[in-house]
mmCIF file of C-alpha atoms in Angstrom:
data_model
loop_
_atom_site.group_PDB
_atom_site.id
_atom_site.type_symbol
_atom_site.label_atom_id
_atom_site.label_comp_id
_atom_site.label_asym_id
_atom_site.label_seq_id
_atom_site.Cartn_x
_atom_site.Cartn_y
_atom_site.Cartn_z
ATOM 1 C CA UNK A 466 18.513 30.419 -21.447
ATOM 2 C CA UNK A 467 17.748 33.332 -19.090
ATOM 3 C CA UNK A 468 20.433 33.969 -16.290
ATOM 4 C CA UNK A 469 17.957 34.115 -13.721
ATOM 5 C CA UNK A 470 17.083 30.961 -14.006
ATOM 6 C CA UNK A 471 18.343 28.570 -10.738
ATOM 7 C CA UNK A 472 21.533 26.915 -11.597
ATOM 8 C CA UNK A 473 21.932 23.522 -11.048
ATOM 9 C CA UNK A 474 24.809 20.797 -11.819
ATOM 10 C CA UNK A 475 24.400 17.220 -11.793
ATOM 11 C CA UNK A 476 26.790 14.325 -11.325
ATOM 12 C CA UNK A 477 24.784 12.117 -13.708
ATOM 13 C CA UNK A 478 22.671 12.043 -17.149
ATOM 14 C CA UNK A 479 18.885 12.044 -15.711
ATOM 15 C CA UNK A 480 15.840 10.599 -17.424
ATOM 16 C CA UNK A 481 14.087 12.677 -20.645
ATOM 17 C CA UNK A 482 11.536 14.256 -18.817
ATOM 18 C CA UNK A 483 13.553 15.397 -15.967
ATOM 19 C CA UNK A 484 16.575 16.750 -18.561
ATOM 20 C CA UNK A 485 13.664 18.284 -20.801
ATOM 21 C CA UNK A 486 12.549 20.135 -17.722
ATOM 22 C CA UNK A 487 16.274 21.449 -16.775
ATOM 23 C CA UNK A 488 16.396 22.885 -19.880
ATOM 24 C CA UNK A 489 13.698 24.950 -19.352
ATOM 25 C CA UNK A 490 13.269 25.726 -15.857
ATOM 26 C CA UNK A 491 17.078 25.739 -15.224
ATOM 27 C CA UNK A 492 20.707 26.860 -15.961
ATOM 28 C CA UNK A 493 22.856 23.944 -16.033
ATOM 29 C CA UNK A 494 25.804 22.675 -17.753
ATOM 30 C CA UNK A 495 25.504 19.766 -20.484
ATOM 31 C CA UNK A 496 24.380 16.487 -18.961
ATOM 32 C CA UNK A 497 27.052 14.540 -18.262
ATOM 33 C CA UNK A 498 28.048 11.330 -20.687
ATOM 34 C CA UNK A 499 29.365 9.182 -17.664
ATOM 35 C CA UNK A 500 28.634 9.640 -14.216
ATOM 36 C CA UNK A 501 30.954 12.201 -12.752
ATOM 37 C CA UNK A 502 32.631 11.197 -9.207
ATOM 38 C CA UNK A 503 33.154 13.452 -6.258
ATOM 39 C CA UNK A 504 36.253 15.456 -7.555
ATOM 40 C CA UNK A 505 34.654 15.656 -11.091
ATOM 41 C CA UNK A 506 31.516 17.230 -9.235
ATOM 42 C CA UNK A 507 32.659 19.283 -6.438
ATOM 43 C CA UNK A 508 35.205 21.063 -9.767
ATOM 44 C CA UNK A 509 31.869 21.748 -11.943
ATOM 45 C CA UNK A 510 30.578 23.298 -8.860
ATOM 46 C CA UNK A 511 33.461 25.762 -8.463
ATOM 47 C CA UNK A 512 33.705 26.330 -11.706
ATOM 48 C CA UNK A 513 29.319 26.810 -12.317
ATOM 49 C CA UNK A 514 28.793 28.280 -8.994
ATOM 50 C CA UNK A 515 25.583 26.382 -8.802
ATOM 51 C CA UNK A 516 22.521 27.228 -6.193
ATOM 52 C CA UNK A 517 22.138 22.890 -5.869
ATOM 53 C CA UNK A 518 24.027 19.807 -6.777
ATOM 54 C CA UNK A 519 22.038 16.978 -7.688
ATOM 55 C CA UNK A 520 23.858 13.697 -6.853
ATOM 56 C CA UNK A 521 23.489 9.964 -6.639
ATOM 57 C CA UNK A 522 25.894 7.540 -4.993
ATOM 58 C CA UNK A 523 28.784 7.761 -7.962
ATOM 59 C CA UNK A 524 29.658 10.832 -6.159
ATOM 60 C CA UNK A 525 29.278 11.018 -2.618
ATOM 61 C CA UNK A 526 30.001 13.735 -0.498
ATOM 62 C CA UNK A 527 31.687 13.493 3.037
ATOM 63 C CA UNK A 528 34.116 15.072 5.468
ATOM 64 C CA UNK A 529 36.185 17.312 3.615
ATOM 65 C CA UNK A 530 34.363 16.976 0.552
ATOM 66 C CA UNK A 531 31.613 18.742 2.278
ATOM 67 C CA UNK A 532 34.507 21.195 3.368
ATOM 68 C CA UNK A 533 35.228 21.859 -0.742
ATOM 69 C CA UNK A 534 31.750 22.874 -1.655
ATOM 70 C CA UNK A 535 31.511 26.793 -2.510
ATOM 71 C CA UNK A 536 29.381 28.565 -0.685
ATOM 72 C CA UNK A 537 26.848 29.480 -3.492
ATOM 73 C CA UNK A 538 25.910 25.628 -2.660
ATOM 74 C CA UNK A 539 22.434 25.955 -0.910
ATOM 75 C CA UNK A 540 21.109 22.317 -1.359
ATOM 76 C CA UNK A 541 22.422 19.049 -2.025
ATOM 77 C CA UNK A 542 19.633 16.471 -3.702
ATOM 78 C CA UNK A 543 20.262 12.941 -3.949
ATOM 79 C CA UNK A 544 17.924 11.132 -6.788
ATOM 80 C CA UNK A 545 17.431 8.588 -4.158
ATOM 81 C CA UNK A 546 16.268 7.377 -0.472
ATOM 82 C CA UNK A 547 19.556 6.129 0.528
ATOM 83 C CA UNK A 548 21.542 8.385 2.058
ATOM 84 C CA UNK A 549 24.451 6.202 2.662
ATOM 85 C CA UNK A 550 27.043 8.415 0.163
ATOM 86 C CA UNK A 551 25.982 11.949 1.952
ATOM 87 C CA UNK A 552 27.420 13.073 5.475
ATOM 88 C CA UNK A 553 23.875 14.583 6.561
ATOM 89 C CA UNK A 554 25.035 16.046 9.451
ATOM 90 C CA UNK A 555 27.746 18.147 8.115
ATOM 91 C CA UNK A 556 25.800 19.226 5.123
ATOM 92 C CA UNK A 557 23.364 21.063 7.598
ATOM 93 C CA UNK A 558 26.142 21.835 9.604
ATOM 94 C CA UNK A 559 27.291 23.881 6.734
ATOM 95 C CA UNK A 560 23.776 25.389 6.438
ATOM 96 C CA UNK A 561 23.464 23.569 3.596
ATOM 97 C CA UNK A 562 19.607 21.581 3.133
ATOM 98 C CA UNK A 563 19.767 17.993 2.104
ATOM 99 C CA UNK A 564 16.775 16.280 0.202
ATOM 100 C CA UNK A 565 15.952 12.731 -1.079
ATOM 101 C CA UNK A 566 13.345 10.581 -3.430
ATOM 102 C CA UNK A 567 11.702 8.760 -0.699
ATOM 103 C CA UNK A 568 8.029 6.970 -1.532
ATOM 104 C CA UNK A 569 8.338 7.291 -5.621
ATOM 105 C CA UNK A 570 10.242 4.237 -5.531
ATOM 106 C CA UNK A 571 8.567 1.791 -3.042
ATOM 107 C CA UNK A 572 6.053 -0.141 -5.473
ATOM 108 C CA UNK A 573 9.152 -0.915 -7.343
ATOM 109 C CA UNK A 574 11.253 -2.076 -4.664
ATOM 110 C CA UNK A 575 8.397 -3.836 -3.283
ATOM 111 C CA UNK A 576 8.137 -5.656 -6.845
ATOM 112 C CA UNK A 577 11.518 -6.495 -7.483
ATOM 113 C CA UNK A 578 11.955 -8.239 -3.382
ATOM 114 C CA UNK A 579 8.726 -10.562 -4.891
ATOM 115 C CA UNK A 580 10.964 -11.150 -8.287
ATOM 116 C CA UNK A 581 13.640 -12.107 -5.924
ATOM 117 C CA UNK A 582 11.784 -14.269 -3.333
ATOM 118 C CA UNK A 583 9.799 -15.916 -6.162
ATOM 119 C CA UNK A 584 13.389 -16.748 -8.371
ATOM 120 C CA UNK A 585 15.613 -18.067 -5.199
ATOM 121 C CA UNK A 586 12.147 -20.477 -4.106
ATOM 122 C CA UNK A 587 11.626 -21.706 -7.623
ATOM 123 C CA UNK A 588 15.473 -21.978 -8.725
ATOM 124 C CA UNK A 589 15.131 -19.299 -11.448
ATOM 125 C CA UNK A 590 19.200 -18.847 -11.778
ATOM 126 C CA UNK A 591 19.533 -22.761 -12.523
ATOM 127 C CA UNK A 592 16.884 -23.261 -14.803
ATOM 128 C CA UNK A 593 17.394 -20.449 -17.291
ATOM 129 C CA UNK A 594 21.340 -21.597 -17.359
ATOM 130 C CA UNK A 595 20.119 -24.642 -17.896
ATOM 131 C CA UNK A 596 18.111 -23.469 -20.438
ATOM 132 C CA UNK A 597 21.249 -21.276 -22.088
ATOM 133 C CA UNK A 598 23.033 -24.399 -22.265
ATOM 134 C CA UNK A 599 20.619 -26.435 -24.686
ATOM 135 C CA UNK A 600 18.381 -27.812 -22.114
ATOM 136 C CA UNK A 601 18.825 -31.493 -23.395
ATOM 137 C CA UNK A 602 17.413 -33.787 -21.586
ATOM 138 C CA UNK A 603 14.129 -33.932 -19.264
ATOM 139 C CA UNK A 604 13.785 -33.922 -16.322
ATOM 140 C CA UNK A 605 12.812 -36.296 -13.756
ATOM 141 C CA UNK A 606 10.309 -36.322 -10.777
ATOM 142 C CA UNK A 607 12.323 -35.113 -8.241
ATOM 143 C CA UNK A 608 14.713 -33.431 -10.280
ATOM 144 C CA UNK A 609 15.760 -29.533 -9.444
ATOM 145 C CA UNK A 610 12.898 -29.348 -7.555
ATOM 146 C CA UNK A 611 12.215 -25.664 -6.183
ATOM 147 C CA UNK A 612 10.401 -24.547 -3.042
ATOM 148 C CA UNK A 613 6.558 -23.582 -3.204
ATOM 149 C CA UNK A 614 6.286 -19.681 -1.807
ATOM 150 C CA UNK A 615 2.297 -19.650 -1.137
ATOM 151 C CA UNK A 616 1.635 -20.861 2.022
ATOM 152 C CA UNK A 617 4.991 -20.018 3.678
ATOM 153 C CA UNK A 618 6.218 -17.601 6.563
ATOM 154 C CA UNK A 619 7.834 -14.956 5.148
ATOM 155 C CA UNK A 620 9.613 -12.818 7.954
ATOM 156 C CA UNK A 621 10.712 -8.992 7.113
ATOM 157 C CA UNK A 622 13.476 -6.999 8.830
ATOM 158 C CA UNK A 623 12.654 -3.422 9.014
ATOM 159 C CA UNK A 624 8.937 -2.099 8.258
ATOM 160 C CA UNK A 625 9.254 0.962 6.291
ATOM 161 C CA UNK A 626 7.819 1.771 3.326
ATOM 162 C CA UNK A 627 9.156 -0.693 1.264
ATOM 163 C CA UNK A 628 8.578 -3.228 4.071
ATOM 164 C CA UNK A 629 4.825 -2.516 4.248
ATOM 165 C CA UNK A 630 4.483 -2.759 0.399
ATOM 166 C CA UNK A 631 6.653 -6.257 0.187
ATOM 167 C CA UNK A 632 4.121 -7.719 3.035
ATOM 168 C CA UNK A 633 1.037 -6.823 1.293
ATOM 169 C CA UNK A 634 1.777 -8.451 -2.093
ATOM 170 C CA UNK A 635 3.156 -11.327 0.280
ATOM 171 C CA UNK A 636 -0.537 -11.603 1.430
ATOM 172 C CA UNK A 637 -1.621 -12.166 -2.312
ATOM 173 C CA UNK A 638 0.799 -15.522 -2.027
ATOM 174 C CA UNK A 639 -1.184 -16.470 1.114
ATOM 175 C CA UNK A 640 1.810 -16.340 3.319
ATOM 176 C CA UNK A 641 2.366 -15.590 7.051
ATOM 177 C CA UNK A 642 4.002 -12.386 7.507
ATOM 178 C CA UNK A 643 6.366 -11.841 10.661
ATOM 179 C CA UNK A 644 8.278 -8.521 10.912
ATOM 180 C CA UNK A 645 11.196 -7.054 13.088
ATOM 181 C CA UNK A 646 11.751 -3.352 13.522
ATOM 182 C CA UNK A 647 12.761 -0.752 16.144
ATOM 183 C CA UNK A 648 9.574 -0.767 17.506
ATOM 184 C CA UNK A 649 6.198 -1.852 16.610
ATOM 185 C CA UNK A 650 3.776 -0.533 13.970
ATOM 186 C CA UNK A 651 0.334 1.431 14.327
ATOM 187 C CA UNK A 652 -2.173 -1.806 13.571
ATOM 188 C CA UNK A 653 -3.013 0.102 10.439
ATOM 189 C CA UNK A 654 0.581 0.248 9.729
ATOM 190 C CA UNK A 655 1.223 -3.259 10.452
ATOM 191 C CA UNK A 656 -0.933 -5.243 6.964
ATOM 192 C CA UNK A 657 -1.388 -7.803 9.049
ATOM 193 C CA UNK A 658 1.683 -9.011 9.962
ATOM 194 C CA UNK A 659 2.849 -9.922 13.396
ATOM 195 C CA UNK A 660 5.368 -7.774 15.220
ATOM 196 C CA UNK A 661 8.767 -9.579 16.873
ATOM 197 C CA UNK A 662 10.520 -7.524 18.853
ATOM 198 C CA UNK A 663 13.259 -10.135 19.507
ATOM 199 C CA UNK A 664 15.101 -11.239 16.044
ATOM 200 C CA UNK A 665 16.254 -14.345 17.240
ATOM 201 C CA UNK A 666 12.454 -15.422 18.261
ATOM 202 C CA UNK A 667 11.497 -14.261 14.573
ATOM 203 C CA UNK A 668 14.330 -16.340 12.568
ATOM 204 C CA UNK A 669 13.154 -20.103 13.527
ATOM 205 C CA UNK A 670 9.910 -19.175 12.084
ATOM 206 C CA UNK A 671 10.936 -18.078 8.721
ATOM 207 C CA UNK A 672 10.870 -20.519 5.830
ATOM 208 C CA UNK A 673 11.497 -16.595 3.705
ATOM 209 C CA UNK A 674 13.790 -13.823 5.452
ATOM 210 C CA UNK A 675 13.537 -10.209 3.711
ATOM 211 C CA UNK A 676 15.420 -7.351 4.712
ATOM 212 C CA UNK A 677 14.488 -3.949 4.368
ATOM 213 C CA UNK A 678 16.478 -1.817 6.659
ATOM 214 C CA UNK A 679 19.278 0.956 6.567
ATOM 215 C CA UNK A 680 23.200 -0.264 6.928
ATOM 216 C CA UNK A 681 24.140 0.371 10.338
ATOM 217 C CA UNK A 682 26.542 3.451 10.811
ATOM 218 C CA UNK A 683 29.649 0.913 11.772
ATOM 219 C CA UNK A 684 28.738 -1.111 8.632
ATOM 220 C CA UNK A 685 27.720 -4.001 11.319
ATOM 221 C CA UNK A 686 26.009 -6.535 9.419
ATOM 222 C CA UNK A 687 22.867 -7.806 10.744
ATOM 223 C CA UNK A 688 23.039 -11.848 9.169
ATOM 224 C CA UNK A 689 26.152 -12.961 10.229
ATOM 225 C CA UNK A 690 27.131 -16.714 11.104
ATOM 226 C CA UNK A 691 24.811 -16.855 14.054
ATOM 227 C CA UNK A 692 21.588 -15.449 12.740
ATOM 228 C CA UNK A 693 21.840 -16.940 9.590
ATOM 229 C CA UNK A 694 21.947 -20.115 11.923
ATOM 230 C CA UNK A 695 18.919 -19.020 13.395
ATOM 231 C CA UNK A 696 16.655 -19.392 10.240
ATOM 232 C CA UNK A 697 15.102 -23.129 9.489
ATOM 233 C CA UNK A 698 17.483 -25.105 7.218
ATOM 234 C CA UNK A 699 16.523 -25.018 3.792
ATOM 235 C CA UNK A 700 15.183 -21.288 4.149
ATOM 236 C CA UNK A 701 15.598 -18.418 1.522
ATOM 237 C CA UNK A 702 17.620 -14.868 2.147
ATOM 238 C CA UNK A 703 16.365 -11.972 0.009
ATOM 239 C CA UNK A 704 18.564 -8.828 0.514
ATOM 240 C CA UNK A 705 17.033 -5.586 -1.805
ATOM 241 C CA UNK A 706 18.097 -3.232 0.767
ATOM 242 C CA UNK A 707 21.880 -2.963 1.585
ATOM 243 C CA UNK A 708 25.001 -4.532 0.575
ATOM 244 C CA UNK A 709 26.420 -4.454 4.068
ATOM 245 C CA UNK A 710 23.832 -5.882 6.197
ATOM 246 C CA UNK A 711 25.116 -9.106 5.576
ATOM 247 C CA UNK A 712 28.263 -11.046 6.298
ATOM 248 C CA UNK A 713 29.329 -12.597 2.721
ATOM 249 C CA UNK A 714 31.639 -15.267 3.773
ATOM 250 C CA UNK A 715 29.110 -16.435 6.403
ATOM 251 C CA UNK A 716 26.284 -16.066 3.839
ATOM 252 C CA UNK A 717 28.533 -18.413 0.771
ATOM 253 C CA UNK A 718 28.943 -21.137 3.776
ATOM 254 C CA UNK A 719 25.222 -21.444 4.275
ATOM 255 C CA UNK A 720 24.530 -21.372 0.648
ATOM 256 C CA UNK A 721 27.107 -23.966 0.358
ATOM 257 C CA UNK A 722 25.907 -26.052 3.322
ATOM 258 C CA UNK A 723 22.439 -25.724 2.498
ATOM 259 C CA UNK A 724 21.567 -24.073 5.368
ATOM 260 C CA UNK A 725 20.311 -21.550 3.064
ATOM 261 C CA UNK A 726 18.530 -23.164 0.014
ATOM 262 C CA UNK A 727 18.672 -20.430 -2.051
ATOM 263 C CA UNK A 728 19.197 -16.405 -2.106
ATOM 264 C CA UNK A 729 17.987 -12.977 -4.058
ATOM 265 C CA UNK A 730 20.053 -10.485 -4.078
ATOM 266 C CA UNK A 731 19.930 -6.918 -5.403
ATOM 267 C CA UNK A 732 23.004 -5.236 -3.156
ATOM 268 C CA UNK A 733 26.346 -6.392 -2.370
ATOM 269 C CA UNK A 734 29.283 -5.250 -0.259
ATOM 270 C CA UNK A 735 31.767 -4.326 -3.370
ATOM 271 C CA UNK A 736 29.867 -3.298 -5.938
ATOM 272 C CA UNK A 737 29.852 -2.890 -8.986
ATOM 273 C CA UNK A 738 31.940 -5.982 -8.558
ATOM 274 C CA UNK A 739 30.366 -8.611 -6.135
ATOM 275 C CA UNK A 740 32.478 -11.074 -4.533
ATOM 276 C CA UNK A 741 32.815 -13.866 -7.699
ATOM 277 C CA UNK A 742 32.680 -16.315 -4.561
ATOM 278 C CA UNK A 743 28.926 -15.608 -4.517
ATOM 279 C CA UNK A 744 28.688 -14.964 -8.485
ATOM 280 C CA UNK A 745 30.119 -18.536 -8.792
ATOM 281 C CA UNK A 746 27.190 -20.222 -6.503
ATOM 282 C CA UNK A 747 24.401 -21.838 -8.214
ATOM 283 C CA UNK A 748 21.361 -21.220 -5.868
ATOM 284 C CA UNK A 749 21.991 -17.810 -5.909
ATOM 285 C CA UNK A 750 19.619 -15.457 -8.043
ATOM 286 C CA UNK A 751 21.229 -11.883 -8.745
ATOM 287 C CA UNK A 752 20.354 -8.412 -10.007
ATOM 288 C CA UNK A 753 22.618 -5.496 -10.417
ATOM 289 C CA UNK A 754 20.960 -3.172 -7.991
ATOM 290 C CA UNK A 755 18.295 -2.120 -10.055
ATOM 291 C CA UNK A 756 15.171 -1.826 -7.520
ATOM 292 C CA UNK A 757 13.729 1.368 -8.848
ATOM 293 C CA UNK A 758 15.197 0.437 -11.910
ATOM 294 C CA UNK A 759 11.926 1.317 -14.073
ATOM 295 C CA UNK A 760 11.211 4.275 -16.532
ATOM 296 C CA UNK A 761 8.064 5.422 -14.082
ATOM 297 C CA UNK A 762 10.236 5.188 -10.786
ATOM 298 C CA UNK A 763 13.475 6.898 -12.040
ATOM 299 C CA UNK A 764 11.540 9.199 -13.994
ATOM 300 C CA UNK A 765 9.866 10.491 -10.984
ATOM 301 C CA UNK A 766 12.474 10.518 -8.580
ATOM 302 C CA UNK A 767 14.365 13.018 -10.952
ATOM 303 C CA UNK A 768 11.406 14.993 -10.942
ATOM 304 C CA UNK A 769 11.077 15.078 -7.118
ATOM 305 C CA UNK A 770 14.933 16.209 -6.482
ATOM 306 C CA UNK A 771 14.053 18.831 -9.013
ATOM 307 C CA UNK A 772 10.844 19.847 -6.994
ATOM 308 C CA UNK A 773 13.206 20.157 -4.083
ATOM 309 C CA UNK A 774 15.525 22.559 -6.119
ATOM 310 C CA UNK A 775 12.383 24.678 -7.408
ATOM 311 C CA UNK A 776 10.717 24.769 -3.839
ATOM 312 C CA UNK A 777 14.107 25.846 -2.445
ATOM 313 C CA UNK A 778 14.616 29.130 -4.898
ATOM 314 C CA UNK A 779 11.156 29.549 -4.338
ATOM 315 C CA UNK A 780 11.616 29.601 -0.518
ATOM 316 C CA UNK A 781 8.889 26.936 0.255
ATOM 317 C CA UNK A 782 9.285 24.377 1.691
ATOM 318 C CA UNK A 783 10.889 21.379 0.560
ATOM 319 C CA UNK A 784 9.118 18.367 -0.826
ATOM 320 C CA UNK A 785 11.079 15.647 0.696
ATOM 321 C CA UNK A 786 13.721 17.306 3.381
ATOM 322 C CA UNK A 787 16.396 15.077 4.899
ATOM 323 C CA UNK A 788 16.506 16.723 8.964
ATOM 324 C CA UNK A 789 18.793 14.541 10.824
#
């Protein structure tokens, strides 16, 4: 390798492509075997003295983390759009640029909410344990019956990206689309779904409630007891966004009262280890936080925090900078 090449560490292994690429665009250390946490990363950056530190949400950086960097550190890029483990603020404080993997990853996130709405409706969880079990007997008429999802009001908190992409494949079901966000779309924006500014005049009309929104900065949860009341009985919670914007204990009572008929859930509060309350519940359907989760997403959100690195040492501007 040549020494002039940019130097780079990163807290985790990336995909092929991307490590096939460090290897010959930059100087880095071996690729780690585990993902490294903070203290593992912020020592292989005093020790490598690299221009950019390539992170994902094993090893976040705040407050006096951000205080421990070296100065050599010129950039900080997270292989993702979540920028929950990163203090933003006092990276750039530190004159330090922050970047992130946003739009690679929507189509898949966009997918996997439809996996999850479709699996909570249709009781997906209870018929393949069923099915592990032996299966054994048939079943009759109005046995495990599931809930149809074409035809039905599907409401969405937050109408990003992701948002956008979940109501257009919604349309290909033939449902309704509602939506809640800070403020309302550009019509063009909007694929045809109808704007609530009020949250509690959305619920009631949502047999389907999707959320795709940021965690709030006090780790407020947005469903709590009340506006999990709000939604029709019977309805269906899909949560691919964040762990925190809902209140567990209040979510396990509606699943258990049947207030909620069902849920989908990617994120959780505690993870890698959800609450087993919820793990234990039948009409829940669960994935281990794996919405970009596929070799075309991953691989090219590696690819983009590299194009961040390369655009940096080149002194261009960056692909995808984080400003605020």
């Amino acid at each position: 390798m040549s020494a002039d090449k940019p130097r780079l560490i990163r807290s985790v292994r990336l995909l092929a492509a991307a490590e096939k690429r460090i290897e010959a665009e930059f100087l880095a250390p071996p690729s780690p075997a585990t993902p490294l946490n903070t203290a593992a990363i912020l020592k292989l950056a005093h020790e490598f003295q690299p221009t950019a530190v390539l992170v994902t949400h094993h090893a976040p950086l705040k407050g006096q983390d951000i205080a421990a960097l070296p100065d050599c550190v010129k950039l900080v890029a997270t292989v993702s759009v979540g920028l929950d483990h990163l203090d933003v603020p006092a990276l750039l404080a530190r004159g330090i640029a922050v970047s992130n993997t946003p739009d690679v990853l929507t189509d898949c996130n966009a997918d996997l909410t439809m996996m999850l709405i479709i699996a909570a409706c249709r009781r997906a969880a209870e018929y393949y344990t069923l099915m592990k079990k032996g299966w054994g007997h048939t079943l009759g008429m109005d046995e495990m019956l599931g809930h149809r999802v074409t035809g039905k009001t599907l409401g969405i908190i937050g109408m990003g990206r992701i948002g956008q992409a979940v109501a257009r494949r919604a349309h290909g079901f033939e449902m309704n689309v509602l939506y809640h966000n800070r403020r309302q779309l550009d019509p063009a924006q909007e694929e045809g779904a109808t704007y609530y500014a009020s949250l509690e005049e959305m619920l009631p009309k949502c047999n389907i409630l999707s959320l795709h929104l940021p965690a709030a900065p006090n780790g407020q949860p947005i469903m709590t007891a009340r506006t999990l009341g709000l939604l029709p009985r019977g309805s269906v919670l899909v949560n691919a966004a964040r762990g925190a914007l809902i209140d567990e204990t209040a979510l396990i009572d509606a699943l258990r009262s049947g207030q909620l008929a069902g849920a989908g859930l990617d994120v959780y509060r505690n993870e890698p280890n959800p609450d087993p309350r919820i793990l234990a519940l039948p009409n829940v359907f669960m994935t281990p936080h794996v919405g970009s989760a596929t070799v075309e997403t991953r691989t090219a959100m590696c690819m983009l925090a590299l194009d961040n690195v390369a655009a940096l040492v080149a002194g261009t501007p960056l692909p995808s900078p984080v400003t605020a």
